[in-house]
Coordinates of C-alpha atoms in Angstrom, one line a residue:
X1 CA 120.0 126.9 57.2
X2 CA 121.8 125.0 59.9
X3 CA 124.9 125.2 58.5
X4 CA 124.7 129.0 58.2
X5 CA 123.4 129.8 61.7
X6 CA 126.4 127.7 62.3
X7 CA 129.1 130.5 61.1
X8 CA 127.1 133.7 62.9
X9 CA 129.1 132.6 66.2
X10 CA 132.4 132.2 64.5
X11 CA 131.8 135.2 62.6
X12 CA 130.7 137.2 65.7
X13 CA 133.7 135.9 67.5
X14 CA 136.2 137.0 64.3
X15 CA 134.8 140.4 64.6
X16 CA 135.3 140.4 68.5
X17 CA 139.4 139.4 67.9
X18 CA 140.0 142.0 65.5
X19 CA 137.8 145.1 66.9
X20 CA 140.1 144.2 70.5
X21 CA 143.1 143.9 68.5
X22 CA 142.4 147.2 66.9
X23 CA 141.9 148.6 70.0
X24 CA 144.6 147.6 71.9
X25 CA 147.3 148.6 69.0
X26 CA 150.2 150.4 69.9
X27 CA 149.7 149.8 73.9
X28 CA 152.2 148.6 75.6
X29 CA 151.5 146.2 79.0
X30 CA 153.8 146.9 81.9
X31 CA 154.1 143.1 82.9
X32 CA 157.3 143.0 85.4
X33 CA 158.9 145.4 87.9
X34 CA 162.0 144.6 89.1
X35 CA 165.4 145.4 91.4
X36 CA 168.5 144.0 89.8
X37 CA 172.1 145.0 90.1
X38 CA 171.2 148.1 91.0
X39 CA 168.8 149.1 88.8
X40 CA 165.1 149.2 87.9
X41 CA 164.3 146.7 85.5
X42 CA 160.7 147.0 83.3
X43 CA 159.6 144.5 81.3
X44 CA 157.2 144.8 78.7
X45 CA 155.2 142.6 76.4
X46 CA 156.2 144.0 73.7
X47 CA 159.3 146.1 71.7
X48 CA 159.5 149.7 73.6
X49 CA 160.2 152.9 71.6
X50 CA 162.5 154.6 73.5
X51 CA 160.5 157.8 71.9
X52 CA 158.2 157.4 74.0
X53 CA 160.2 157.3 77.5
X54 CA 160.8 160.8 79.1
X55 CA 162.5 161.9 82.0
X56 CA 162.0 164.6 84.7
X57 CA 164.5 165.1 87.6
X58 CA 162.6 167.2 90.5
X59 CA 164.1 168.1 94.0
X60 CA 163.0 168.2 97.4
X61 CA 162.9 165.8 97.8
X62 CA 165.0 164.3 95.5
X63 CA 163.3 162.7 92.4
X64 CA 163.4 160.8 89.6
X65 CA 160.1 161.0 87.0
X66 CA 160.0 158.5 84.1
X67 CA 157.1 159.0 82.4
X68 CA 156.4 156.1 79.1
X69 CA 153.5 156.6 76.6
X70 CA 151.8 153.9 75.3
X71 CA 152.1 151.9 78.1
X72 CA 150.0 150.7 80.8
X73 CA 150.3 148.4 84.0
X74 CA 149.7 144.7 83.7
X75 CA 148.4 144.7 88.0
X76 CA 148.3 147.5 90.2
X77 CA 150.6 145.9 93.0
X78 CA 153.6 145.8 90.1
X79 CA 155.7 147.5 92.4
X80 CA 154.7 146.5 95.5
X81 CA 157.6 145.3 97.8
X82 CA 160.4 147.0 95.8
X83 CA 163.6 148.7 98.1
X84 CA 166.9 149.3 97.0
X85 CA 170.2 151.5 99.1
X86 CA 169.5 155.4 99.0
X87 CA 166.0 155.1 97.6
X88 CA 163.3 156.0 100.1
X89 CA 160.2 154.9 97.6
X90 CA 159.0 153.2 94.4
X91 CA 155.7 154.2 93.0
X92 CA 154.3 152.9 90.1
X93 CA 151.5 154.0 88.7
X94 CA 148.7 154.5 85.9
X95 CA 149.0 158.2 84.9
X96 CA 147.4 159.1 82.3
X97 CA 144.9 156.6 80.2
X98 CA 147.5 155.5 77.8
X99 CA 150.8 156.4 80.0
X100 CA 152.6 154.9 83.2
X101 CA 154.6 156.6 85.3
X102 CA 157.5 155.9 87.6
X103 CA 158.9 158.1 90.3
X104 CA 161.6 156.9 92.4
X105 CA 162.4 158.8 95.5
X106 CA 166.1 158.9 96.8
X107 CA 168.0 160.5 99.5
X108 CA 170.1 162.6 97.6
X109 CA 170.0 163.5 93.7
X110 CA 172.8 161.5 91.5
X111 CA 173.0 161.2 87.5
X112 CA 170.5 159.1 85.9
X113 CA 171.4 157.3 82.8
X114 CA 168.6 155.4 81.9
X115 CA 168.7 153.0 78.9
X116 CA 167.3 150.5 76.0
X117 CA 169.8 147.5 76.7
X118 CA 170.4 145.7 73.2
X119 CA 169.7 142.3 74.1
X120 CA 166.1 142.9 74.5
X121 CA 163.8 145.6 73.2
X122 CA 161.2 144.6 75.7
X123 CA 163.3 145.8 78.3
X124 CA 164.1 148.9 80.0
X125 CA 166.4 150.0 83.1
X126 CA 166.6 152.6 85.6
X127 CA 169.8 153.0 87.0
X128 CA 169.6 153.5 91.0
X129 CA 171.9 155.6 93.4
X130 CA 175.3 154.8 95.1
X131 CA 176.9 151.4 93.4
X132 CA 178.2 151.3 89.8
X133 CA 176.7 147.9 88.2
X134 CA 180.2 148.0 85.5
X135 CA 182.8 147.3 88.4
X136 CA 185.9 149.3 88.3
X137 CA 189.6 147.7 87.4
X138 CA 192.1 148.0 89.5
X139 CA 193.4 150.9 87.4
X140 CA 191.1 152.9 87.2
X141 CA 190.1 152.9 91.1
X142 CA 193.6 154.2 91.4
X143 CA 193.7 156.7 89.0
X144 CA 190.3 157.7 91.0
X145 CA 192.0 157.9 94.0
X146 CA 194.4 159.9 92.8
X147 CA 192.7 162.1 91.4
X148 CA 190.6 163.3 94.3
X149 CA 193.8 163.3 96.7
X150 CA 195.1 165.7 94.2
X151 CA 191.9 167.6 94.5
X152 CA 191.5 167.8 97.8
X153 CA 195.1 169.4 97.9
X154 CA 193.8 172.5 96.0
X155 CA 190.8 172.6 97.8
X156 CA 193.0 173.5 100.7
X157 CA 195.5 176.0 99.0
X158 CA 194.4 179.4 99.7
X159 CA 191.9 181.3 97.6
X160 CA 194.6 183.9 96.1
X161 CA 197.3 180.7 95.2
X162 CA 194.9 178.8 93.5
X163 CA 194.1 181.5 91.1
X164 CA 197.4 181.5 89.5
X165 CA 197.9 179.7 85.9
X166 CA 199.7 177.2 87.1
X167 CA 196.8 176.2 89.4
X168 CA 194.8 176.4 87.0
X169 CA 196.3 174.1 84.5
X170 CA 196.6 171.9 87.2
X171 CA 192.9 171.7 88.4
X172 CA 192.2 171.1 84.8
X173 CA 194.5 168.1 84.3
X174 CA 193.1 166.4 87.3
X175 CA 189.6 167.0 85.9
X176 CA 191.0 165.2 82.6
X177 CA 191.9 162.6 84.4
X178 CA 188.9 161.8 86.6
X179 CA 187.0 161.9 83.5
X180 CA 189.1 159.3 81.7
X181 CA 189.4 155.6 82.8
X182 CA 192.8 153.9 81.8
X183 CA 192.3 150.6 79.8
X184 CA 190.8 147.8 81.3
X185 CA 191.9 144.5 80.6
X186 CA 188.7 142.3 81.2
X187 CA 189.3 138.9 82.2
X188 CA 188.8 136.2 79.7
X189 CA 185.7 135.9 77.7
X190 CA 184.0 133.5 74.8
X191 CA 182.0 136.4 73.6
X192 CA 178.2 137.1 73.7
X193 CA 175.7 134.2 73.4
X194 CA 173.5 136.4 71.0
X195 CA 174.2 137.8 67.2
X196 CA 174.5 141.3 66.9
X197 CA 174.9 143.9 64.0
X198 CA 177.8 145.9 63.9
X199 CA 178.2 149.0 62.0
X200 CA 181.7 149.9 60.8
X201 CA 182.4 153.3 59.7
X202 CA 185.8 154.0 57.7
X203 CA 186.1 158.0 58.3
X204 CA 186.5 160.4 55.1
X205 CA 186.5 159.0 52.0
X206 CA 186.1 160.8 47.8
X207 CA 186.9 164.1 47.9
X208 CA 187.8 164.6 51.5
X209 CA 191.4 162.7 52.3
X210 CA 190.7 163.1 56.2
X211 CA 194.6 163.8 57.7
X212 CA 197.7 163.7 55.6
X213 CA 201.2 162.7 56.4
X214 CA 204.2 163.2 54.2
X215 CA 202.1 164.2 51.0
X216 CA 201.3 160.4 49.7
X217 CA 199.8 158.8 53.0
X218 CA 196.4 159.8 53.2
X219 CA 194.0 159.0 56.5
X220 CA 190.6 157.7 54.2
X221 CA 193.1 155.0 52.8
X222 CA 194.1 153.3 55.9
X223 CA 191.1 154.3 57.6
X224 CA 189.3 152.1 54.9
X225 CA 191.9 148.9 55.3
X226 CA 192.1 148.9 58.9
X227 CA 187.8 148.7 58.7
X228 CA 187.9 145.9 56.2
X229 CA 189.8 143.9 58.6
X230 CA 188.0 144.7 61.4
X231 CA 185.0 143.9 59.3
X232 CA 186.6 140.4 58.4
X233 CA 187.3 139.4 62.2
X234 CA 183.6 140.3 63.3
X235 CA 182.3 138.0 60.7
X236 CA 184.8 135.2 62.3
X237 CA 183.0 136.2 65.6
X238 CA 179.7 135.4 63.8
X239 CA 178.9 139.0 64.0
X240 CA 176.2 140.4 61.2
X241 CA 178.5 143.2 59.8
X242 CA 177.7 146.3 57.9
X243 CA 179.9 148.5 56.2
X244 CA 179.1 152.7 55.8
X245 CA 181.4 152.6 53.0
X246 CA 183.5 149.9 51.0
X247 CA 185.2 151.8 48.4
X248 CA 186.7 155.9 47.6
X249 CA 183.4 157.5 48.5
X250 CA 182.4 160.4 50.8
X251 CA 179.4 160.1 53.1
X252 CA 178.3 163.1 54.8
X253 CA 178.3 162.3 58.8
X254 CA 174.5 162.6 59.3
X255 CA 174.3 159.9 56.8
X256 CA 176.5 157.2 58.6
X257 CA 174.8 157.3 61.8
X258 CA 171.5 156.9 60.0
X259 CA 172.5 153.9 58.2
X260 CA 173.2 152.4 61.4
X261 CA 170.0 153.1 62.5
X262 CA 168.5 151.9 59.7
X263 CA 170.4 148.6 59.9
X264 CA 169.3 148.4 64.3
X265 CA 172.8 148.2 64.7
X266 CA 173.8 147.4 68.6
X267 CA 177.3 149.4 68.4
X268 CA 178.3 152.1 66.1
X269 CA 182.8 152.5 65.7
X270 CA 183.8 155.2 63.1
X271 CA 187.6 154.5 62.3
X272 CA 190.4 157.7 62.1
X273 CA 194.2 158.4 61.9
X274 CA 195.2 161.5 63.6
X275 CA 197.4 164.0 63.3
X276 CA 198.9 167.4 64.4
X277 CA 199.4 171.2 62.7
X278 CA 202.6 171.3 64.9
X279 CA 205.7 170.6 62.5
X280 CA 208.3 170.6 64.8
X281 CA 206.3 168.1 67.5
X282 CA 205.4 165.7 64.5
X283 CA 207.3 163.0 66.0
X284 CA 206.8 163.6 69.1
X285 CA 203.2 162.9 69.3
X286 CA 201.9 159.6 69.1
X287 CA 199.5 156.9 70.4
X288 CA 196.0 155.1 69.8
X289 CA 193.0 156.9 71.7
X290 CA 189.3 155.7 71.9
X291 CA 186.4 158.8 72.0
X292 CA 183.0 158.3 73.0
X293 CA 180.7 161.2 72.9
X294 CA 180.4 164.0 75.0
X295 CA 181.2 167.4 76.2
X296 CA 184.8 168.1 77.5
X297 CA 187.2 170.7 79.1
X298 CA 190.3 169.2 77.8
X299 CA 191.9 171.5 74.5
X300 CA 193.3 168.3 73.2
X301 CA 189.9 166.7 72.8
X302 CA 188.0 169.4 71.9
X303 CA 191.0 170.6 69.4
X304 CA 191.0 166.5 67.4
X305 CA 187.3 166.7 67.5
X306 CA 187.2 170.2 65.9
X307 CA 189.5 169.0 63.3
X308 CA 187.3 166.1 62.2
X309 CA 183.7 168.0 62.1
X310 CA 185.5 170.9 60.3
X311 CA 185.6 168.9 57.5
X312 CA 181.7 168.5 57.1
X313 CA 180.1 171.2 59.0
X314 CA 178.8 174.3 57.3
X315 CA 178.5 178.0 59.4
X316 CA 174.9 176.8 59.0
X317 CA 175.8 173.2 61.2
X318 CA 178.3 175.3 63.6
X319 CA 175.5 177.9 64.4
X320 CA 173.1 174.7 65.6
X321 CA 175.5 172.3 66.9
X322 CA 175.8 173.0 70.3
X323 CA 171.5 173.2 70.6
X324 CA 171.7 169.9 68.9
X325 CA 174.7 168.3 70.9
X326 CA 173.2 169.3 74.0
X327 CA 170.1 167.3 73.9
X328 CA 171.8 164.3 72.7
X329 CA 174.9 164.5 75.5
X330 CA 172.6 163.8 78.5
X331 CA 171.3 160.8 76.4
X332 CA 171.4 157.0 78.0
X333 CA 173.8 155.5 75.4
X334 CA 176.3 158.0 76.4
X335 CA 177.7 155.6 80.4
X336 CA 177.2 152.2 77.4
X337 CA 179.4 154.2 74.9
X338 CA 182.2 154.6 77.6
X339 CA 182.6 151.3 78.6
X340 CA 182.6 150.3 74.9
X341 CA 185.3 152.8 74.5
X342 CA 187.3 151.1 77.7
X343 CA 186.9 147.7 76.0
X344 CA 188.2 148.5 72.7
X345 CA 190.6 150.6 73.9
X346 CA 192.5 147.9 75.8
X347 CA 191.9 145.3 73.3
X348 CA 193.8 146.8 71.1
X349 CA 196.6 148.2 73.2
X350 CA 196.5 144.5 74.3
X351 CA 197.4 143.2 70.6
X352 CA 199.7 145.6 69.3
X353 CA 201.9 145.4 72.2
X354 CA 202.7 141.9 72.1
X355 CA 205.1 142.6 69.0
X356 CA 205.0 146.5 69.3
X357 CA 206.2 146.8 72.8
X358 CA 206.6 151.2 72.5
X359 CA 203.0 152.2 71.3
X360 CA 201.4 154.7 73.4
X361 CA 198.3 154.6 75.6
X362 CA 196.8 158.3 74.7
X363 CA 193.6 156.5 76.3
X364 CA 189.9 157.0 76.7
X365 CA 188.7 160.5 76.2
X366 CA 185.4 162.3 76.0
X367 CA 184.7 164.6 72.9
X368 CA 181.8 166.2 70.8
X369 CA 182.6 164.2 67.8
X370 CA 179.7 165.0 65.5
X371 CA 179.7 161.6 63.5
X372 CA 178.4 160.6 66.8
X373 CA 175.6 162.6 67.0
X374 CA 172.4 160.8 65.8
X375 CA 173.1 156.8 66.4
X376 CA 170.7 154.9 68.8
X377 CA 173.0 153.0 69.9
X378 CA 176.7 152.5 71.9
X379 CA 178.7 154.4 69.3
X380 CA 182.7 155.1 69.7
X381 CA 185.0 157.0 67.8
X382 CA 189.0 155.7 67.4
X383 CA 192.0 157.4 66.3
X384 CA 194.0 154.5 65.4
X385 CA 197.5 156.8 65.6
X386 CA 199.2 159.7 64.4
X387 CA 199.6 159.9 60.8
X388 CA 202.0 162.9 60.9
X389 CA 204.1 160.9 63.5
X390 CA 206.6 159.3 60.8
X391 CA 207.1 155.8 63.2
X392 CA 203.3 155.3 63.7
X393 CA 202.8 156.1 60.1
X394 CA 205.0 153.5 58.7
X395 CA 203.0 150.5 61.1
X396 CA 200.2 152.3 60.2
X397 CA 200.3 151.6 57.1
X398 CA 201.9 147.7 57.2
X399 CA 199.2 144.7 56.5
X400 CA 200.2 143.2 59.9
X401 CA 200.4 146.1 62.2
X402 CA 196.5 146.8 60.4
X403 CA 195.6 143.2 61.4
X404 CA 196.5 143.5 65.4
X405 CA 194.2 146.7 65.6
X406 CA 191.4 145.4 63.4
X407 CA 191.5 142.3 66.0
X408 CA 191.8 144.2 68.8
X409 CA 188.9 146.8 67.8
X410 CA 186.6 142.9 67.1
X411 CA 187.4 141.8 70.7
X412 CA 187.0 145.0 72.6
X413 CA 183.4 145.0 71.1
X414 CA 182.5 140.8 71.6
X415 CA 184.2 141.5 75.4
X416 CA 181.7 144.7 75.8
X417 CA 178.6 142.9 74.5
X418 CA 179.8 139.2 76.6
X419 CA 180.2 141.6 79.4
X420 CA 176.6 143.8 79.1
X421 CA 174.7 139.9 78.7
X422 CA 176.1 138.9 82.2
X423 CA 175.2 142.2 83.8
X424 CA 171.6 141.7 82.1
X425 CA 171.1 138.0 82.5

């Protein structure tokens, strides 16, 4: 009998663990609130579905509403004693029963990217007003400059002048070019301290030859060797690597972006060769270009990108693409995306020109790609040069001129994530 009554407690206190495990299931605690580099950092106890994080922007005055489900707040005083430049208030606070919500109060309304970074799930930031946390190079503060000196010039012409095409197509340019950051050549790095999964996606592929230059050399071939060597140079990075496709086969677009988020990849880099309908400007158009996505007024990026989705989107797709593109565009991977784009971008400009002095920087360019559409994560596009350009075809398709853009692609994504674990940690 003793030894019985014994177990009751134990038994009682079993029960007790798992009926307050039950009910706790699927809450999140709210343990840390924090200013850092700008930005409001949350911590969490546990893994945050970014599902479950929704944002409101409200005005007068000026306001920023995160609201998270599943959460609540490990002490009430979480955000006591928070300030930051151009915010007026934090408040942190308990809802609803099962969600937290943030509002931070500003002096003027700004863009709010907010984000999952990859090194930690548990984690969550709030970008704040006024600084940029990614520094800028010295080339792209001057092509800022620029840019808005040019601006201010129209601003001035008089209303009837600056209706003219010429105008026009100048006002446009300017806007290209404020949009798109020149490569940035980041200074010296070991790479990231953490393993990451990379997801490499050779464009085209079966049925569909992607572009084709001079009848024989077609884009899903060297698509397919240049991501094999990339694939090999991430491995000697100690990257976990995983291929979309490894031999001749077609994978519909929807398809690759859910593999990677299958896999939990932490970047996303569809490989292309481009090309032009233009006969007589064949070889006069050339250069490597890195896209990331999003909406654009430049006709050459919306006119590459076309090209590409034409291939796999039925009047069905085209009818919904804009409803669907839309409410991905304003999405927080879209400010990581770009400065992946920067990296690879001049990585690879960095190792082809050491023997290939004349290749063209076509540069960093938005553009509703739709292979983009649908990954969780930083995802870039690059157009690795012009197959219909008969020069960039011939290195394009030499073993060694493959090699220095497969390395280059490998560093621009170990410099991004090295990069995105000091502005973390």
């Amino acid at each position: 009998m003793a030894k019985n009554s014994n177990l009751k407690p134990f038994s009682f206190l079993l029960l007790l663990i798992v009926l307050t495990t039950t009910l706790f299931a699927g809450t999140n605690t709210l343990k840390r609130v924090e200013v850092k580099k700008n930005e409001l950092r949350l911590v969490f106890s546990s893994w945050l579905n970014t599902k479950d994080v929704r944002r409101i922007a409200l005005k007068n005055p000026p306001r920023q509403v995160i609201d998270i489900k599943n959460a609540r707040l490990g002490s009430r005083s979480i955000a006591s004693g928070l300030s930051a430049k151009g915010v007026n208030s934090f408040r942190v606070s308990q809802y609803q029963k099962n969600v937290v919500r943030i509002v931070i109060e500003t002096d003027e309304s700004y863009v709010c990217n907010h984000y999952q970074p990859m090194m930690s799930r548990s984690f969550y930031h709030i970008p704040l007003p006024q600084k940029n946390v990614y520094m800028a190079s010295e080339a792209e503060s001057e092509a800022m400059a620029y840019a808005k000196k040019e601006a201010r010039k129209i601003e001035k012409q008089p209303q009837e002048r600056r209706k003219t095409q010429r105008v026009i197509q100048r006002e446009e340019k300017i806007q290209e070019e404020v949009s798109y950051i020149p490569s940035f050549l980041a200074s010296g790095s070991r790479g990231p301290k953490k393993s990451y999964t990379i997801v490499v996606d050779a464009g085209h592929g079966g049925h569909d030859s992607g572009a084709v230059g001079a009848r024989r050399y077609q884009e899903k071939v060297v698509v397919l060797q240049i991501a094999k060597r990339v694939e090999k140079h991430l491995k000697k990075k100690r990257f976990k690597v995983k291929m979309t496709r490894s031999s001749d086969k077609f994978i519909k677009l929807k398809n690759r972006t859910k593999f990677a988020n299958k896999h939990q990849a932490d970047i996303f880099v569809s490989i292309h060769a481009n090309a032009i309908a233009d006969k007589r400007r064949f070889n006069k158009v050339s250069g490597i270009e890195t896209y990331f996505l999003q909406t654009t007024r430049s006709a050459r990026s919306k006119r590459i990108a076309a090209i590409e989705n034409s291939v796999v989107l039925d009047k069905n797709d085209f009818l919904s693409k804009d409803v669907i593109l839309n409410a991905v565009l304003s999405g927080p991977k879209i400010q990581l995306s770009h400065k992946l784009a920067i990296d690879v971008q001049s990585k690879m400009l960095r190792n082809v020109r050491k023997k290939y002095k004349n290749v063209k920087d076509a540069g960093v360019r938005p553009a509703p790609f739709w292979v983009l559409v649908g990954a969780q994560m930083p995802s870039i596009l690059v157009e690795v040069g012009y197959i219909t350009n008969s020069a960039e075809r011939a290195r394009l398709f030499t073993p060694a001129y493959q090699d220095r853009i497969a390395k280059g692609i490998a560093e621009g994504i170990s410099n991004y994530l090295a990069i995105r674990e000091k502005e973390i940690y």
